[in-house]
Tab-separated table of N, CA and C in Angstrom:
chain	number	residue	atom	x	y	z
W	1	MET	N	128.013	-108.193	-114.675
W	1	MET	CA	128.948	-108.779	-113.857
W	1	MET	C	129.158	-110.316	-113.754
W	2	GLN	N	130.182	-110.803	-113.856
W	2	GLN	CA	130.669	-112.031	-113.570
W	2	GLN	C	130.193	-113.032	-113.391
W	3	SER	N	129.662	-114.211	-113.653
W	3	SER	CA	128.689	-115.381	-113.092
W	3	SER	C	129.760	-116.335	-112.835
W	4	ASN	N	129.745	-116.850	-111.655
W	4	ASN	CA	130.484	-118.170	-111.394
W	4	ASN	C	129.677	-119.330	-110.609
W	5	PHE	N	130.052	-120.340	-110.543
W	5	PHE	CA	129.348	-121.208	-110.267
W	5	PHE	C	130.169	-122.006	-108.737
W	6	THR	N	129.318	-122.160	-107.969
W	6	THR	CA	129.751	-123.091	-106.943
W	6	THR	C	128.989	-124.125	-105.964
W	7	LYS	N	129.851	-124.949	-105.532
W	7	LYS	CA	128.976	-126.204	-104.883
W	7	LYS	C	128.285	-125.565	-103.624
W	8	ALA	N	126.890	-126.010	-103.813
W	8	ALA	CA	126.231	-125.938	-102.528
W	8	ALA	C	125.536	-127.308	-101.749
W	9	LYS	N	125.307	-127.041	-100.777
W	9	LYS	CA	124.555	-128.413	-100.227
W	9	LYS	C	123.343	-127.727	-99.407
W	10	ILE	N	122.003	-128.013	-100.065
W	10	ILE	CA	121.099	-127.340	-99.323
W	10	ILE	C	120.401	-128.557	-98.206
W	11	ARG	N	120.291	-128.241	-97.030
W	11	ARG	CA	119.756	-129.310	-96.184
W	11	ARG	C	117.935	-128.823	-95.890
W	12	CYS	N	117.201	-129.558	-96.320
W	12	CYS	CA	116.007	-129.438	-95.689
W	12	CYS	C	115.595	-129.984	-94.268
W	13	GLY	N	114.326	-129.777	-93.684
W	13	GLY	CA	114.218	-129.777	-92.421
W	13	GLY	C	113.737	-131.409	-92.571
W	14	CYS	N	113.477	-131.853	-93.247
W	14	CYS	CA	113.121	-133.571	-93.331
W	14	CYS	C	114.443	-134.477	-93.028
W	15	GLY	N	115.566	-133.713	-93.219
W	15	GLY	CA	116.749	-134.415	-93.036
W	15	GLY	C	117.582	-134.795	-94.336
W	16	ALA	N	116.820	-134.632	-95.586
W	16	ALA	CA	117.238	-134.669	-96.806
W	16	ALA	C	118.617	-133.473	-97.336
W	17	GLU	N	119.499	-133.972	-97.977
W	17	GLU	CA	120.585	-133.232	-98.412
W	17	GLU	C	120.543	-133.270	-99.989
W	18	ALA	N	120.626	-132.124	-100.610
W	18	ALA	CA	120.787	-132.138	-102.009
W	18	ALA	C	121.947	-130.769	-102.234
W	19	GLU	N	123.025	-131.785	-103.451
W	19	GLU	CA	123.928	-130.847	-103.780
W	19	GLU	C	123.826	-130.670	-105.051
W	20	LEU	N	124.032	-129.143	-105.224
W	20	LEU	CA	123.613	-128.530	-106.441
W	20	LEU	C	124.972	-127.821	-107.058
W	21	CYS	N	124.857	-127.293	-108.185
W	21	CYS	CA	126.096	-126.259	-108.499
W	21	CYS	C	125.290	-124.931	-109.090
W	22	VAL	N	125.747	-124.191	-108.317
W	22	VAL	CA	124.663	-122.944	-108.261
W	22	VAL	C	125.535	-121.554	-109.046
W	23	ALA	N	125.099	-121.170	-109.918
W	23	ALA	CA	125.492	-119.824	-110.594
W	23	ALA	C	125.414	-118.652	-109.328
W	24	VAL	N	126.143	-117.739	-108.549
W	24	VAL	CA	126.277	-116.765	-108.180
W	24	VAL	C	127.106	-115.619	-108.842
W	25	ARG	N	126.903	-114.217	-108.240
W	25	ARG	CA	127.448	-113.413	-108.677
W	25	ARG	C	128.858	-112.776	-107.598
W	26	LEU	N	129.547	-113.890	-107.269
W	26	LEU	CA	130.546	-113.435	-106.526
W	26	LEU	C	131.833	-114.278	-106.903
W	27	ALA	N	133.046	-113.618	-106.667
W	27	ALA	CA	134.248	-114.691	-107.049
W	27	ALA	C	133.980	-115.837	-106.274
W	28	VAL	N	134.258	-117.008	-106.828
W	28	VAL	CA	134.036	-118.323	-106.331
W	28	VAL	C	135.595	-119.172	-105.777
W	29	PRO	N	135.959	-119.237	-104.845
W	29	PRO	CA	137.618	-119.892	-104.356
W	29	PRO	C	137.504	-121.335	-105.190
W	30	GLU	N	138.730	-121.551	-105.541
W	30	GLU	CA	138.885	-122.738	-106.439
W	30	GLU	C	138.435	-124.028	-105.794
W	31	PRO	N	138.446	-123.973	-104.576
W	31	PRO	CA	137.837	-125.458	-103.824
W	31	PRO	C	136.324	-125.375	-103.773
W	32	LEU	N	135.846	-124.675	-104.062
W	32	LEU	CA	134.098	-124.079	-104.439
W	32	LEU	C	133.666	-124.331	-105.730
W	33	GLN	N	134.446	-124.092	-106.573
W	33	GLN	CA	134.096	-124.261	-108.051
W	33	GLN	C	133.832	-125.237	-108.441
W	34	CYS	N	132.685	-125.100	-109.383
W	34	CYS	CA	131.836	-126.431	-110.154
W	34	CYS	C	131.353	-126.017	-111.706
W	35	SER	N	131.305	-127.291	-111.939
W	35	SER	CA	130.525	-126.911	-113.447
W	35	SER	C	129.147	-127.463	-113.792
W	36	PRO	N	128.303	-126.581	-114.200
W	36	PRO	CA	126.899	-127.086	-113.607
W	36	PRO	C	126.662	-128.376	-115.009
W	37	GLY	N	125.570	-129.196	-114.623
W	37	GLY	CA	125.090	-130.580	-115.508
W	37	GLY	C	124.025	-130.207	-116.023
W	38	ALA	N	123.411	-131.232	-116.398
W	38	ALA	CA	122.198	-131.357	-116.724
W	38	ALA	C	121.368	-131.093	-115.618
W	39	PRO	N	120.277	-130.401	-115.836
W	39	PRO	CA	118.848	-129.944	-114.826
W	39	PRO	C	118.854	-131.682	-114.173
W	40	LEU	N	118.439	-131.354	-113.212
W	40	LEU	CA	118.000	-132.723	-111.732
W	40	LEU	C	116.931	-133.189	-112.657
W	41	ASP	N	115.539	-132.785	-113.174
W	41	ASP	CA	114.704	-133.061	-113.756
W	41	ASP	C	114.169	-132.382	-114.771
W	42	PRO	N	114.056	-132.297	-115.869
W	42	PRO	CA	113.597	-131.438	-116.807
W	42	PRO	C	112.633	-131.618	-117.266
W	43	THR	N	111.788	-132.434	-116.681
W	43	THR	CA	110.010	-132.529	-116.493
W	43	THR	C	109.394	-131.795	-115.677
W	44	ASN	N	110.070	-131.358	-114.488
W	44	ASN	CA	109.623	-130.806	-113.475
W	44	ASN	C	108.759	-129.463	-114.243
W	45	SER	N	107.721	-129.498	-113.564
W	45	SER	CA	107.090	-128.078	-114.161
W	45	SER	C	106.876	-127.006	-112.743
W	46	ARG	N	107.553	-127.221	-111.578
W	46	ARG	CA	107.394	-126.332	-110.420
W	46	ARG	C	107.961	-125.354	-110.667
W	47	SER	N	107.765	-124.120	-110.419
W	47	SER	CA	108.952	-123.185	-110.457
W	47	SER	C	109.755	-122.644	-109.415
W	48	ASP	N	109.491	-123.363	-107.941
W	48	ASP	CA	110.304	-123.380	-106.828
W	48	ASP	C	111.203	-124.119	-106.994
W	49	ILE	N	112.180	-124.385	-105.489
W	49	ILE	CA	113.196	-125.041	-105.357
W	49	ILE	C	112.785	-126.100	-104.243
W	50	PHE	N	112.291	-127.579	-104.519
W	50	PHE	CA	112.057	-128.259	-103.641
W	50	PHE	C	112.927	-129.255	-103.187
W	51	CYS	N	112.682	-129.858	-101.618
W	51	CYS	CA	113.257	-131.091	-101.072
W	51	CYS	C	113.246	-132.496	-102.459
W	52	PRO	N	113.878	-132.762	-102.855
W	52	PRO	CA	113.737	-134.091	-103.649
W	52	PRO	C	113.162	-135.259	-102.863
W	53	GLU	N	113.424	-135.272	-101.406
W	53	GLU	CA	112.646	-136.242	-100.881
W	53	GLU	C	111.353	-135.989	-100.175
W	54	CYS	N	111.040	-135.276	-99.619
W	54	CYS	CA	109.295	-134.592	-98.741
W	54	CYS	C	108.785	-133.883	-99.986
W	55	ARG	N	109.440	-133.118	-101.066
W	55	ARG	CA	108.871	-132.333	-101.999
W	55	ARG	C	108.503	-131.023	-101.281
W	56	SER	N	108.928	-130.375	-100.226
W	56	SER	CA	108.562	-129.383	-99.388
W	56	SER	C	109.229	-128.189	-100.223
W	57	THR	N	108.659	-126.934	-100.301
W	57	THR	CA	109.385	-125.547	-100.939
W	57	THR	C	110.997	-125.567	-99.906
W	58	LEU	N	111.947	-125.213	-100.309
W	58	LEU	CA	113.198	-124.694	-100.007
W	58	LEU	C	113.204	-123.209	-100.044
W	59	PHE	N	113.219	-122.812	-101.316
W	59	PHE	CA	113.166	-121.348	-102.260
W	59	PHE	C	112.253	-121.094	-102.813
W	60	SER	N	111.818	-119.968	-103.165
W	60	SER	CA	110.423	-119.721	-103.997
W	60	SER	C	110.928	-119.156	-105.463
W	61	THR	N	112.181	-119.133	-105.317
W	61	THR	CA	112.592	-118.897	-106.694
W	61	THR	C	114.226	-119.483	-107.037
W	62	GLY	N	114.637	-119.299	-107.738
W	62	GLY	CA	116.062	-119.366	-107.747
W	62	GLY	C	116.672	-118.005	-107.636
W	63	SER	N	116.409	-117.264	-107.644
W	63	SER	CA	117.089	-115.943	-107.111
W	63	SER	C	117.351	-115.800	-105.696
W	64	GLU	N	116.002	-116.282	-105.027
W	64	GLU	CA	116.098	-116.415	-103.760
W	64	GLU	C	117.451	-117.321	-103.291
W	65	MET	N	117.244	-118.440	-103.762
W	65	MET	CA	118.383	-119.589	-103.352
W	65	MET	C	119.859	-119.143	-103.798
W	66	MET	N	119.723	-118.162	-104.824
W	66	MET	CA	121.225	-117.714	-105.168
W	66	MET	C	121.491	-116.426	-104.117
W	67	ALA	N	120.875	-115.740	-103.698
W	67	ALA	CA	121.170	-114.712	-102.904
W	67	ALA	C	121.352	-115.388	-101.394
W	68	ARG	N	120.975	-116.432	-101.060
W	68	ARG	CA	121.080	-116.967	-99.883
W	68	ARG	C	122.179	-118.011	-99.794
W	69	ILE	N	122.708	-118.221	-100.915
W	69	ILE	CA	124.021	-118.986	-101.189
W	69	ILE	C	124.934	-117.776	-101.046
W	70	GLU	N	124.703	-116.531	-101.616
W	70	GLU	CA	125.707	-115.741	-101.642
W	70	GLU	C	125.820	-115.280	-100.198
W	71	ASP	N	124.809	-114.912	-99.621
W	71	ASP	CA	124.910	-114.670	-98.043
W	71	ASP	C	125.503	-115.618	-97.254
W	72	GLU	N	125.426	-116.719	-97.495
W	72	GLU	CA	126.345	-117.910	-96.677
W	72	GLU	C	127.852	-117.764	-97.086
W	73	LEU	N	128.074	-117.655	-98.644
W	73	LEU	CA	129.895	-117.816	-98.721
W	73	LEU	C	130.202	-116.293	-98.363
W	74	ARG	N	129.358	-115.010	-98.271
W	74	ARG	CA	130.608	-113.970	-97.407
W	74	ARG	C	130.329	-114.537	-95.907
W	75	ARG	N	129.491	-114.767	-95.528
W	75	ARG	CA	129.354	-115.424	-94.200
W	75	ARG	C	130.860	-116.383	-93.700
W	76	GLY	N	130.831	-116.996	-94.313
W	76	GLY	CA	131.873	-118.171	-93.949
W	76	GLY	C	132.594	-118.460	-95.045
W	77	TYR	N	133.403	-118.078	-95.945
W	77	TYR	CA	134.077	-117.913	-97.026
W	77	TYR	C	134.974	-118.871	-96.686
W	78	THR	N	136.249	-118.829	-95.741
W	78	THR	CA	136.856	-119.595	-95.238
W	78	THR	C	136.473	-121.142	-94.739
W	79	GLU	N	135.357	-121.146	-93.920
W	79	GLU	CA	134.861	-122.671	-93.842
W	79	GLU	C	134.276	-122.805	-94.787
W	80	HIS	N	133.548	-122.413	-95.776
W	80	HIS	CA	133.030	-123.258	-96.764
W	80	HIS	C	134.097	-123.678	-97.852
W	81	ALA	N	135.042	-122.953	-97.805
W	81	ALA	CA	136.295	-123.534	-98.530
W	81	ALA	C	136.911	-124.883	-98.320
W	82	ARG	N	137.148	-124.768	-96.410
W	82	ARG	CA	137.498	-125.399	-96.096
W	82	ARG	C	136.677	-127.002	-96.285
W	83	CYS	N	135.224	-126.794	-95.953
W	83	CYS	CA	134.357	-128.285	-96.333
W	83	CYS	C	134.006	-128.148	-97.914
W	84	GLY	N	134.527	-127.581	-98.855
W	84	GLY	CA	134.511	-128.037	-100.007
W	84	GLY	C	132.973	-127.374	-100.700
W	85	THR	N	132.077	-126.975	-99.996
W	85	THR	CA	130.873	-126.469	-100.094
W	85	THR	C	130.139	-125.493	-99.472
W	86	VAL	N	129.345	-124.934	-99.807
W	86	VAL	CA	128.469	-124.057	-98.936
W	86	VAL	C	127.183	-124.516	-98.438
W	87	ALA	N	126.871	-124.825	-97.603
W	87	ALA	CA	126.086	-125.427	-96.599
W	87	ALA	C	125.166	-124.620	-96.459
W	88	VAL	N	123.724	-124.743	-96.555
W	88	VAL	CA	122.500	-123.847	-96.329
W	88	VAL	C	122.009	-124.922	-95.656
W	89	ASP	N	121.327	-124.099	-94.560
W	89	ASP	CA	120.207	-125.296	-93.673
W	89	ASP	C	119.140	-124.157	-93.887
W	90	CYS	N	118.289	-124.993	-94.625
W	90	CYS	CA	116.839	-124.593	-94.287
W	90	CYS	C	115.936	-125.060	-93.309
W	91	ARG	N	116.557	-125.818	-92.245
W	91	ARG	CA	115.286	-126.558	-91.275
W	91	ARG	C	114.546	-125.389	-90.425
């Protein structure tokens, strides 16, 4: 299955937001497409996805995050394309 990259904005309960470029297994509309860059913190030894501000776990694994972003993309394709990012609220 083809892997595409989409812009995603993850919102933590503490109010912090992280903007990421995430691989998904869906077709990504042009306004949401992105190219992955360098890892945010190459020295990180944690295996979970965590808030950059409060350091609390947002997703246990990258696969869990990908599934949540894909679900959001399926539910609100038009809204996300209009906003230019897939917004995921983890509050």
